[in-house]
PDB file of N, CA and C in Angstrom:
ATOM      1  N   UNK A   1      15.098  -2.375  19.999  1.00  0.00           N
ATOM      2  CA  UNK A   1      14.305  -1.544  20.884  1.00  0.00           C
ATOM      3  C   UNK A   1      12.954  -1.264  20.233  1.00  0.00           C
ATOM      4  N   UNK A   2      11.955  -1.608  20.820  1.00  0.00           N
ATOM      5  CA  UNK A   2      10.324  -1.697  20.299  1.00  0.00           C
ATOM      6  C   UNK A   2      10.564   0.320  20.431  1.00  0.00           C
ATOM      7  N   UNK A   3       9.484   0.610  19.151  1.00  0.00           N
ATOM      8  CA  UNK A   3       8.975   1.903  18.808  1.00  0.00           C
ATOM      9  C   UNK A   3       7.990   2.385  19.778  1.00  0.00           C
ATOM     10  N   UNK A   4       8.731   3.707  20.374  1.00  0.00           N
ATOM     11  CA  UNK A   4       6.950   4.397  21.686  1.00  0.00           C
ATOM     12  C   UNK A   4       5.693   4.864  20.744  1.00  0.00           C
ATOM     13  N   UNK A   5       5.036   4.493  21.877  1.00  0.00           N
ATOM     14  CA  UNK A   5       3.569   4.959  20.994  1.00  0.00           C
ATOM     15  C   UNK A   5       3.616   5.821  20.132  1.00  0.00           C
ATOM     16  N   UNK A   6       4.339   7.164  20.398  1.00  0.00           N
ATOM     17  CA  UNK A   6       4.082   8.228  19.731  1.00  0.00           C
ATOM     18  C   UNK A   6       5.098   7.890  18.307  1.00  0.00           C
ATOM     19  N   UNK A   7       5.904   7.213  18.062  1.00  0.00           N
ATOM     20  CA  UNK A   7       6.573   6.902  16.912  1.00  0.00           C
ATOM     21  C   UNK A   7       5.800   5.933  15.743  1.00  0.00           C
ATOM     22  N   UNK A   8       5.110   5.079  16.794  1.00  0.00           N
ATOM     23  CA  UNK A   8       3.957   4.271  16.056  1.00  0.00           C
ATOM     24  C   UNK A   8       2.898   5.502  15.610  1.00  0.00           C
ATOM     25  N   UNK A   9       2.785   6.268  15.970  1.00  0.00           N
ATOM     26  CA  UNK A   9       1.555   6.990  15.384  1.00  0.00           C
ATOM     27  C   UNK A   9       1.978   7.632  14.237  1.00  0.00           C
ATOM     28  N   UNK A  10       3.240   8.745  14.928  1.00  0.00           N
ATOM     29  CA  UNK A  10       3.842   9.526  13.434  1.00  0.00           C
ATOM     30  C   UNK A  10       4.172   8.280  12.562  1.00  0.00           C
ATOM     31  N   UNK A  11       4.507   7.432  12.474  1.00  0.00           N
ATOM     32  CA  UNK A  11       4.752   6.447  11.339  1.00  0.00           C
ATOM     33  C   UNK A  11       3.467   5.954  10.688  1.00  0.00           C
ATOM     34  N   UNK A  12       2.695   6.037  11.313  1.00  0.00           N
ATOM     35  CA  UNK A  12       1.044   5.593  10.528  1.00  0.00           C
ATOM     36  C   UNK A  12       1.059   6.617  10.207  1.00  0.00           C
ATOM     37  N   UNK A  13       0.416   7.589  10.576  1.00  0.00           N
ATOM     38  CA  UNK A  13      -0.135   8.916   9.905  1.00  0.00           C
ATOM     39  C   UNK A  13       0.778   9.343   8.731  1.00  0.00           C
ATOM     40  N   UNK A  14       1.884   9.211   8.580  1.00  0.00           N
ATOM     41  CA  UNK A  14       2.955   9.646   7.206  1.00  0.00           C
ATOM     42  C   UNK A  14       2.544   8.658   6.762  1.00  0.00           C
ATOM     43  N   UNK A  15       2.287   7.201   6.670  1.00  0.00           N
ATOM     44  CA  UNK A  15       2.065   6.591   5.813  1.00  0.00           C
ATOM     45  C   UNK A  15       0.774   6.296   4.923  1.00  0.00           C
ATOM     46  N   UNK A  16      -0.692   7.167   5.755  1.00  0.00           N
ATOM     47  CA  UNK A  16      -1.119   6.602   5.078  1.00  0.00           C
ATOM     48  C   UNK A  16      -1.296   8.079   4.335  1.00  0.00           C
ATOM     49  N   UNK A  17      -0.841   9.301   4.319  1.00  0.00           N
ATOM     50  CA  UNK A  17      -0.647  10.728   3.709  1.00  0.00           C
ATOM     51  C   UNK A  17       0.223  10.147   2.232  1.00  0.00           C
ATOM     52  N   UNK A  18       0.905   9.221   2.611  1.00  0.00           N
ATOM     53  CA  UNK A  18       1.431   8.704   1.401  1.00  0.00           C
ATOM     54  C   UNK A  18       1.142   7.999   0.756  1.00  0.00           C
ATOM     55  N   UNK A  19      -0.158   7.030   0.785  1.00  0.00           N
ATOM     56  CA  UNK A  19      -1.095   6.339   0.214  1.00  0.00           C
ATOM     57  C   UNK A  19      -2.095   7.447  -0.889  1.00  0.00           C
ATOM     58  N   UNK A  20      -1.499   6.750  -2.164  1.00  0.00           N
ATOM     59  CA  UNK A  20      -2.284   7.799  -3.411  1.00  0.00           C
ATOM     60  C   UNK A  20      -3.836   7.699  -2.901  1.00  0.00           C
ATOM     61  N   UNK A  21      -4.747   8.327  -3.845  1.00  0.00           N
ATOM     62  CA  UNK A  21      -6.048   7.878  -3.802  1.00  0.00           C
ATOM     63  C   UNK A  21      -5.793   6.102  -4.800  1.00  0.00           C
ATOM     64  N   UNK A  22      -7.212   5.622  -4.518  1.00  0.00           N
ATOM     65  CA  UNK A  22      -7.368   4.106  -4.650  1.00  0.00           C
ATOM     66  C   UNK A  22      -7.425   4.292  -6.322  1.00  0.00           C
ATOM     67  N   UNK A  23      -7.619   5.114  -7.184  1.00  0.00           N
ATOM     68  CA  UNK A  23      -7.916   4.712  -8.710  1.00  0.00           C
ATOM     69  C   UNK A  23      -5.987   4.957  -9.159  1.00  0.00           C
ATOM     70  N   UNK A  24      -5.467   5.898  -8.482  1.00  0.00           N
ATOM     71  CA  UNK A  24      -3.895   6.159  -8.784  1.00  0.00           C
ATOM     72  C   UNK A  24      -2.934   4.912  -8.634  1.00  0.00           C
ATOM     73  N   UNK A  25      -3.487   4.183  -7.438  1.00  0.00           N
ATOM     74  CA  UNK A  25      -2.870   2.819  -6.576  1.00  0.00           C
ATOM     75  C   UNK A  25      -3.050   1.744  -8.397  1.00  0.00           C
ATOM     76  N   UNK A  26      -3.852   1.904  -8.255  1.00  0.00           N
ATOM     77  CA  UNK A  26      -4.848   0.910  -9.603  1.00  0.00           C
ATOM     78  C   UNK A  26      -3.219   1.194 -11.115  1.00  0.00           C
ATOM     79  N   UNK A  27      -3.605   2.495 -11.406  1.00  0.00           N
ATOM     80  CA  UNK A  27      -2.937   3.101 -12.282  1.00  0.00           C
ATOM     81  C   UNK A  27      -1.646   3.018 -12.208  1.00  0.00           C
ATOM     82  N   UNK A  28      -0.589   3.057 -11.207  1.00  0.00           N
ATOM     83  CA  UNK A  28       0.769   2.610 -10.971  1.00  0.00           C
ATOM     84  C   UNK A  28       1.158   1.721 -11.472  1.00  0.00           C
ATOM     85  N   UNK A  29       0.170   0.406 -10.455  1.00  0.00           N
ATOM     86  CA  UNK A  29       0.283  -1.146 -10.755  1.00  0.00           C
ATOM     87  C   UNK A  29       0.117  -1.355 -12.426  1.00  0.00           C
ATOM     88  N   UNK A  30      -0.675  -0.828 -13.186  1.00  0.00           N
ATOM     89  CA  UNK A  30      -0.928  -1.602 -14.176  1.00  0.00           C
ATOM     90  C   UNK A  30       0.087  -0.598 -15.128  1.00  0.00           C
ATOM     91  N   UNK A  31       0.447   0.485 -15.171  1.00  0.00           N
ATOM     92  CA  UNK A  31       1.770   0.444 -15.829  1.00  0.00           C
ATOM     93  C   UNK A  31       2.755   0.349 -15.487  1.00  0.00           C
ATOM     94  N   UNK A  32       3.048  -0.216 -14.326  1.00  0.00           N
ATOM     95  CA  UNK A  32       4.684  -1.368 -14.108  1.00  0.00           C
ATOM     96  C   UNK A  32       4.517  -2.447 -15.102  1.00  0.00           C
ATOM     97  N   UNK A  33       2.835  -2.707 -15.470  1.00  0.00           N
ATOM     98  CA  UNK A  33       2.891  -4.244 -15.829  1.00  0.00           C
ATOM     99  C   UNK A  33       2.740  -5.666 -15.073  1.00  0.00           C
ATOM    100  N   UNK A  34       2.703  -4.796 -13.675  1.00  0.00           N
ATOM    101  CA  UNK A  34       2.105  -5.910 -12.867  1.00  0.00           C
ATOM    102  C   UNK A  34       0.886  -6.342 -12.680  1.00  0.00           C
ATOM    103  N   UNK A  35       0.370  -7.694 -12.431  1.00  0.00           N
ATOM    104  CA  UNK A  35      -1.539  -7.834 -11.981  1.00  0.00           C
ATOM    105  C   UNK A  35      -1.688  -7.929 -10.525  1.00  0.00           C
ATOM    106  N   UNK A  36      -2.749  -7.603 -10.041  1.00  0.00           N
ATOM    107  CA  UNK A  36      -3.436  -7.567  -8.708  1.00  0.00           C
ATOM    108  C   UNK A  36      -2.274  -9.034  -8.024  1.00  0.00           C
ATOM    109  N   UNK A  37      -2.272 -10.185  -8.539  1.00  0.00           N
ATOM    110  CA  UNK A  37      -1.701 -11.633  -8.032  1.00  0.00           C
ATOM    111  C   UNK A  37      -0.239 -10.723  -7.941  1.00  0.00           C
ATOM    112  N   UNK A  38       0.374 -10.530  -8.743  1.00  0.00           N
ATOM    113  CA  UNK A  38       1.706  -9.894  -8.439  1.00  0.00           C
ATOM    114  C   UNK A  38       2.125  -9.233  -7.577  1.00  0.00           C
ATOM    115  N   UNK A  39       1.475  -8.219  -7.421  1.00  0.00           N
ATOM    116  CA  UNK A  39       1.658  -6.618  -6.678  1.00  0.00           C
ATOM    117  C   UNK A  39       1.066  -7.957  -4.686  1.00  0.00           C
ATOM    118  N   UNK A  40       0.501  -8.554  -5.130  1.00  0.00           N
ATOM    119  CA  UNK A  40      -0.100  -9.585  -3.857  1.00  0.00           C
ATOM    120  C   UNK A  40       0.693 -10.257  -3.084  1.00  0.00           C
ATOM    121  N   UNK A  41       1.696 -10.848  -4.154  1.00  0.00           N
ATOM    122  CA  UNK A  41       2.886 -12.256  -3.826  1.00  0.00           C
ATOM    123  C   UNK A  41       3.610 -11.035  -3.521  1.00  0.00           C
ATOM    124  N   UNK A  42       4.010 -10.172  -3.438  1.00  0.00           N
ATOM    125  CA  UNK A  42       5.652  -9.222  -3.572  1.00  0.00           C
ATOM    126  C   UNK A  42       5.292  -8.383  -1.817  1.00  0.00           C
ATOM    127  N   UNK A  43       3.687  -8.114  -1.168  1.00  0.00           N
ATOM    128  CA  UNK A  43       3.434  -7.196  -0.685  1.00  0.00           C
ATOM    129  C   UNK A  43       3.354  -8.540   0.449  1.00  0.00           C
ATOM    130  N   UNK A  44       2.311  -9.620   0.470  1.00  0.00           N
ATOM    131  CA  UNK A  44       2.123 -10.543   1.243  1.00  0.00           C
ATOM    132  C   UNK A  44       0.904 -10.809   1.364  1.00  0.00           C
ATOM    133  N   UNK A  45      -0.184 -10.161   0.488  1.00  0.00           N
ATOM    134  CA  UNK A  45      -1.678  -9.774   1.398  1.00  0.00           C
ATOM    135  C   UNK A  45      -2.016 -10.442  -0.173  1.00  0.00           C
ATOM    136  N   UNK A  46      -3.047 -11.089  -0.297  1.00  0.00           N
ATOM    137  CA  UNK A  46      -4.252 -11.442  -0.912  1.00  0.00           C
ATOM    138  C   UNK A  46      -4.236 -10.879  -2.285  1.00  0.00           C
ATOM    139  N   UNK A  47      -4.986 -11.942  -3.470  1.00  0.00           N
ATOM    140  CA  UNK A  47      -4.883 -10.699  -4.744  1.00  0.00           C
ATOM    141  C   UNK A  47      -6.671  -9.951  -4.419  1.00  0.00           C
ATOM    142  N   UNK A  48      -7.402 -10.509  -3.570  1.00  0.00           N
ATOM    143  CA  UNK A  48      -8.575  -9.673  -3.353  1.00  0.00           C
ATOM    144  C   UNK A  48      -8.315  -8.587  -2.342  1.00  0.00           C
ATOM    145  N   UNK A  49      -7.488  -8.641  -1.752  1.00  0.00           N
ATOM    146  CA  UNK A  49      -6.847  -7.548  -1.037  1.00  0.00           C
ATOM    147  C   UNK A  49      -6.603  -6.080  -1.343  1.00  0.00           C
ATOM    148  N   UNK A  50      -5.969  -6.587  -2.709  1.00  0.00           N
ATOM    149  CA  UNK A  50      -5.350  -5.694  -3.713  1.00  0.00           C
ATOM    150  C   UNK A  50      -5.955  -5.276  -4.437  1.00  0.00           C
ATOM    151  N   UNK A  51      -7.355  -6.010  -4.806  1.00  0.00           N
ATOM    152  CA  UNK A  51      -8.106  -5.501  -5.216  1.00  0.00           C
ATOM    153  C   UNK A  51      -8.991  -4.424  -4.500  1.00  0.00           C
ATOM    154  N   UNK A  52      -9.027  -4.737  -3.458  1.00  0.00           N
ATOM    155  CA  UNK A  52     -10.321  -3.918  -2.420  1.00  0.00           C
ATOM    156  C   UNK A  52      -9.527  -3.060  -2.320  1.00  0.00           C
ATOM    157  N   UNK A  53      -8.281  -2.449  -2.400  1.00  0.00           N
ATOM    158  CA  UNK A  53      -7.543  -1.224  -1.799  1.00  0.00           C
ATOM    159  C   UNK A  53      -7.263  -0.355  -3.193  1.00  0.00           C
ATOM    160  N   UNK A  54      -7.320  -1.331  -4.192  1.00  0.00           N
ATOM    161  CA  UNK A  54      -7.569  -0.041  -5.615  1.00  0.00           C
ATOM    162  C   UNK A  54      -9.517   0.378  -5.389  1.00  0.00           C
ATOM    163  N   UNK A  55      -9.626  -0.237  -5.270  1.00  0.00           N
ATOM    164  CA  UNK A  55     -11.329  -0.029  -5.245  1.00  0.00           C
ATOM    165  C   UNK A  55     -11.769   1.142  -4.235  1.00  0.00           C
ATOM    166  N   UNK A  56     -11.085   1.119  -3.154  1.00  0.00           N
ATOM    167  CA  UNK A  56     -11.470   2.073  -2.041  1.00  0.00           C
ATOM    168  C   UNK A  56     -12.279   1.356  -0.964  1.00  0.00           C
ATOM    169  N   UNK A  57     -12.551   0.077  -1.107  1.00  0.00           N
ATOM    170  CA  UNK A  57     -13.519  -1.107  -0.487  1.00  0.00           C
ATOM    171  C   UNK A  57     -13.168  -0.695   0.548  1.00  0.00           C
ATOM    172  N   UNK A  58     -11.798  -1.428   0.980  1.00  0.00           N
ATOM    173  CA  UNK A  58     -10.686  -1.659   2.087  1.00  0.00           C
ATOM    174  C   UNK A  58      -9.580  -0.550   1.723  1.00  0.00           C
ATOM    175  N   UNK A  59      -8.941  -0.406   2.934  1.00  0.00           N
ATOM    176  CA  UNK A  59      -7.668   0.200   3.035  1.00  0.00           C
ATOM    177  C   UNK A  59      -6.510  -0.523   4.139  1.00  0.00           C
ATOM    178  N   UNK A  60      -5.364  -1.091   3.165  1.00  0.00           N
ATOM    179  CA  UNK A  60      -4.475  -1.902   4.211  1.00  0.00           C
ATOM    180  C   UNK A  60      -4.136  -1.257   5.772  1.00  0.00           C
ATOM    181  N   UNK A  61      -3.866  -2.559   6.656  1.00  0.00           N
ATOM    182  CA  UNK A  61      -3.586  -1.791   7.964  1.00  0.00           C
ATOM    183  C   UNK A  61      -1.872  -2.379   8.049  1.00  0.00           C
ATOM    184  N   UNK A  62      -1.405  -2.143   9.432  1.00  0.00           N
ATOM    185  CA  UNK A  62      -0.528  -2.772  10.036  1.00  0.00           C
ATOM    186  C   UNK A  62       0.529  -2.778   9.067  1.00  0.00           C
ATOM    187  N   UNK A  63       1.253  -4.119   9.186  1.00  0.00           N
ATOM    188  CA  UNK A  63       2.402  -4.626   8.092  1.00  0.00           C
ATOM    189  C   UNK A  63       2.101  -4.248   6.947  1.00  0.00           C
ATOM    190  N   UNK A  64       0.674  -4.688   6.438  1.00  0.00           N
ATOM    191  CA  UNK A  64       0.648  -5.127   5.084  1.00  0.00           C
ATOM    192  C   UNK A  64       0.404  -3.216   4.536  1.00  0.00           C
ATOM    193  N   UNK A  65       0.169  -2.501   5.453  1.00  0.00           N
ATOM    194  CA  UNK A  65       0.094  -1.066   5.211  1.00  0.00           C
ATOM    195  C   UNK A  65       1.297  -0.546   4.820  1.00  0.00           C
ATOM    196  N   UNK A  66       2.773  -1.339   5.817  1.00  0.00           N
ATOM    197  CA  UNK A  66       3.633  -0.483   5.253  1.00  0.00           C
ATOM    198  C   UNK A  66       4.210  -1.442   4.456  1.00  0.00           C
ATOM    199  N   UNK A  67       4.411  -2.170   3.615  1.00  0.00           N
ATOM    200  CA  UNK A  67       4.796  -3.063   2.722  1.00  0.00           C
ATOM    201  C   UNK A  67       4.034  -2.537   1.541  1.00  0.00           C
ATOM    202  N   UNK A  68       3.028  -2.310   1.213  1.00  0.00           N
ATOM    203  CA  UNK A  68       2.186  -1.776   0.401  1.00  0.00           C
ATOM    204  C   UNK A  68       2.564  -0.242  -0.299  1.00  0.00           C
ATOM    205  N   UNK A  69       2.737   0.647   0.869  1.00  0.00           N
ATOM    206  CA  UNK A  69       2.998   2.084   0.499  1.00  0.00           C
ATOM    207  C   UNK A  69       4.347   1.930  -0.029  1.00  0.00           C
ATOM    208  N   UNK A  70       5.466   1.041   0.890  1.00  0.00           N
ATOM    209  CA  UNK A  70       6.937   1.004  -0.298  1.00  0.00           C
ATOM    210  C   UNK A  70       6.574   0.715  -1.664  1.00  0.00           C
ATOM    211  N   UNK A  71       5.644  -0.371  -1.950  1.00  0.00           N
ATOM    212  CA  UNK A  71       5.697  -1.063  -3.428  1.00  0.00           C
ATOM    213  C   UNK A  71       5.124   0.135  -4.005  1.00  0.00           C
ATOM    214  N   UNK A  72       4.016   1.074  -3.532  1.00  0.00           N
ATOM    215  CA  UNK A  72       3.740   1.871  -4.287  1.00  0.00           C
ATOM    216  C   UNK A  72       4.560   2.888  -4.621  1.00  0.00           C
ATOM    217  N   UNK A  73       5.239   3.641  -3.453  1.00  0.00           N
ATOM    218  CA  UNK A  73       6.301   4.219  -3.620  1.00  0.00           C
ATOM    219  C   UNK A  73       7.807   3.998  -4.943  1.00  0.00           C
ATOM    220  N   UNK A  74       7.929   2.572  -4.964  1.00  0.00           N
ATOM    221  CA  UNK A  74       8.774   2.200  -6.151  1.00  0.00           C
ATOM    222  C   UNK A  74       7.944   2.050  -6.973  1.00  0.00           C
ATOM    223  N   UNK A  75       6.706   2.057  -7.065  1.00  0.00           N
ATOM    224  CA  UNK A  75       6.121   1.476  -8.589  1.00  0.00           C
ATOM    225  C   UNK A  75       6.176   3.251  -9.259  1.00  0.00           C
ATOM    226  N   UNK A  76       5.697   4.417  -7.781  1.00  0.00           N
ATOM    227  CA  UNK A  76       6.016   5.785  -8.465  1.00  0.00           C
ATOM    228  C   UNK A  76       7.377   6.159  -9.119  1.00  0.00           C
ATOM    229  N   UNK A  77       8.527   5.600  -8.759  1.00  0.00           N
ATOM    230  CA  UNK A  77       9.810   5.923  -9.131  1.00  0.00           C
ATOM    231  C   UNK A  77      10.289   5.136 -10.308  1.00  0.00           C
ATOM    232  N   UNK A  78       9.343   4.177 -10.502  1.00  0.00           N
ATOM    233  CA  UNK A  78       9.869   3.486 -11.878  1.00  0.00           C
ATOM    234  C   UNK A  78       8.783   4.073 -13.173  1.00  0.00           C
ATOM    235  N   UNK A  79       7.741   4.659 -12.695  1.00  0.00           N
ATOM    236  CA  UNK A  79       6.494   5.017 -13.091  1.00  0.00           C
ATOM    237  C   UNK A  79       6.835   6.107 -14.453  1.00  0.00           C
TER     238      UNK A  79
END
């Protein structure tokens, strides 16, 4: 059963409240020990991708938005 609008919204808006700031995103990744190419192949999106969203350049949308906030989410719990 496809999600109603209004579930698509509360699900964006919590997610991107759960998106650290872009230098914290940066800081996670690199003490898991992972590089920009890593955190890239595991999420689906680009290693310049990954770069522009520690940077503050860009900010992921769609899929790659919520694929992104999990990895960050576990990179906080292993962190």
């Amino acid at each position: 059963m496809a999600a109603t609008v209004a579930e698509q919204i509360r699900s964006r808006l919590r997610i991107r409240v759960d998106l650290p700031p872009p230098d914290e995103r940066r800081g996670l990744r690199e003490e898991a020990g992972l590089s920009q190419q890593e955190l890239a192949d595991i999420v689906g999106a680009t290693r310049q991708a990954v770069g522009h969203w520690e940077t503050g350049a860009r900010e992921p949308r769609g899929e790659l938005l919520a694929r992104y906030v999990e990895a960050i989410r576990t990179l906080r719990e292993v962190a």
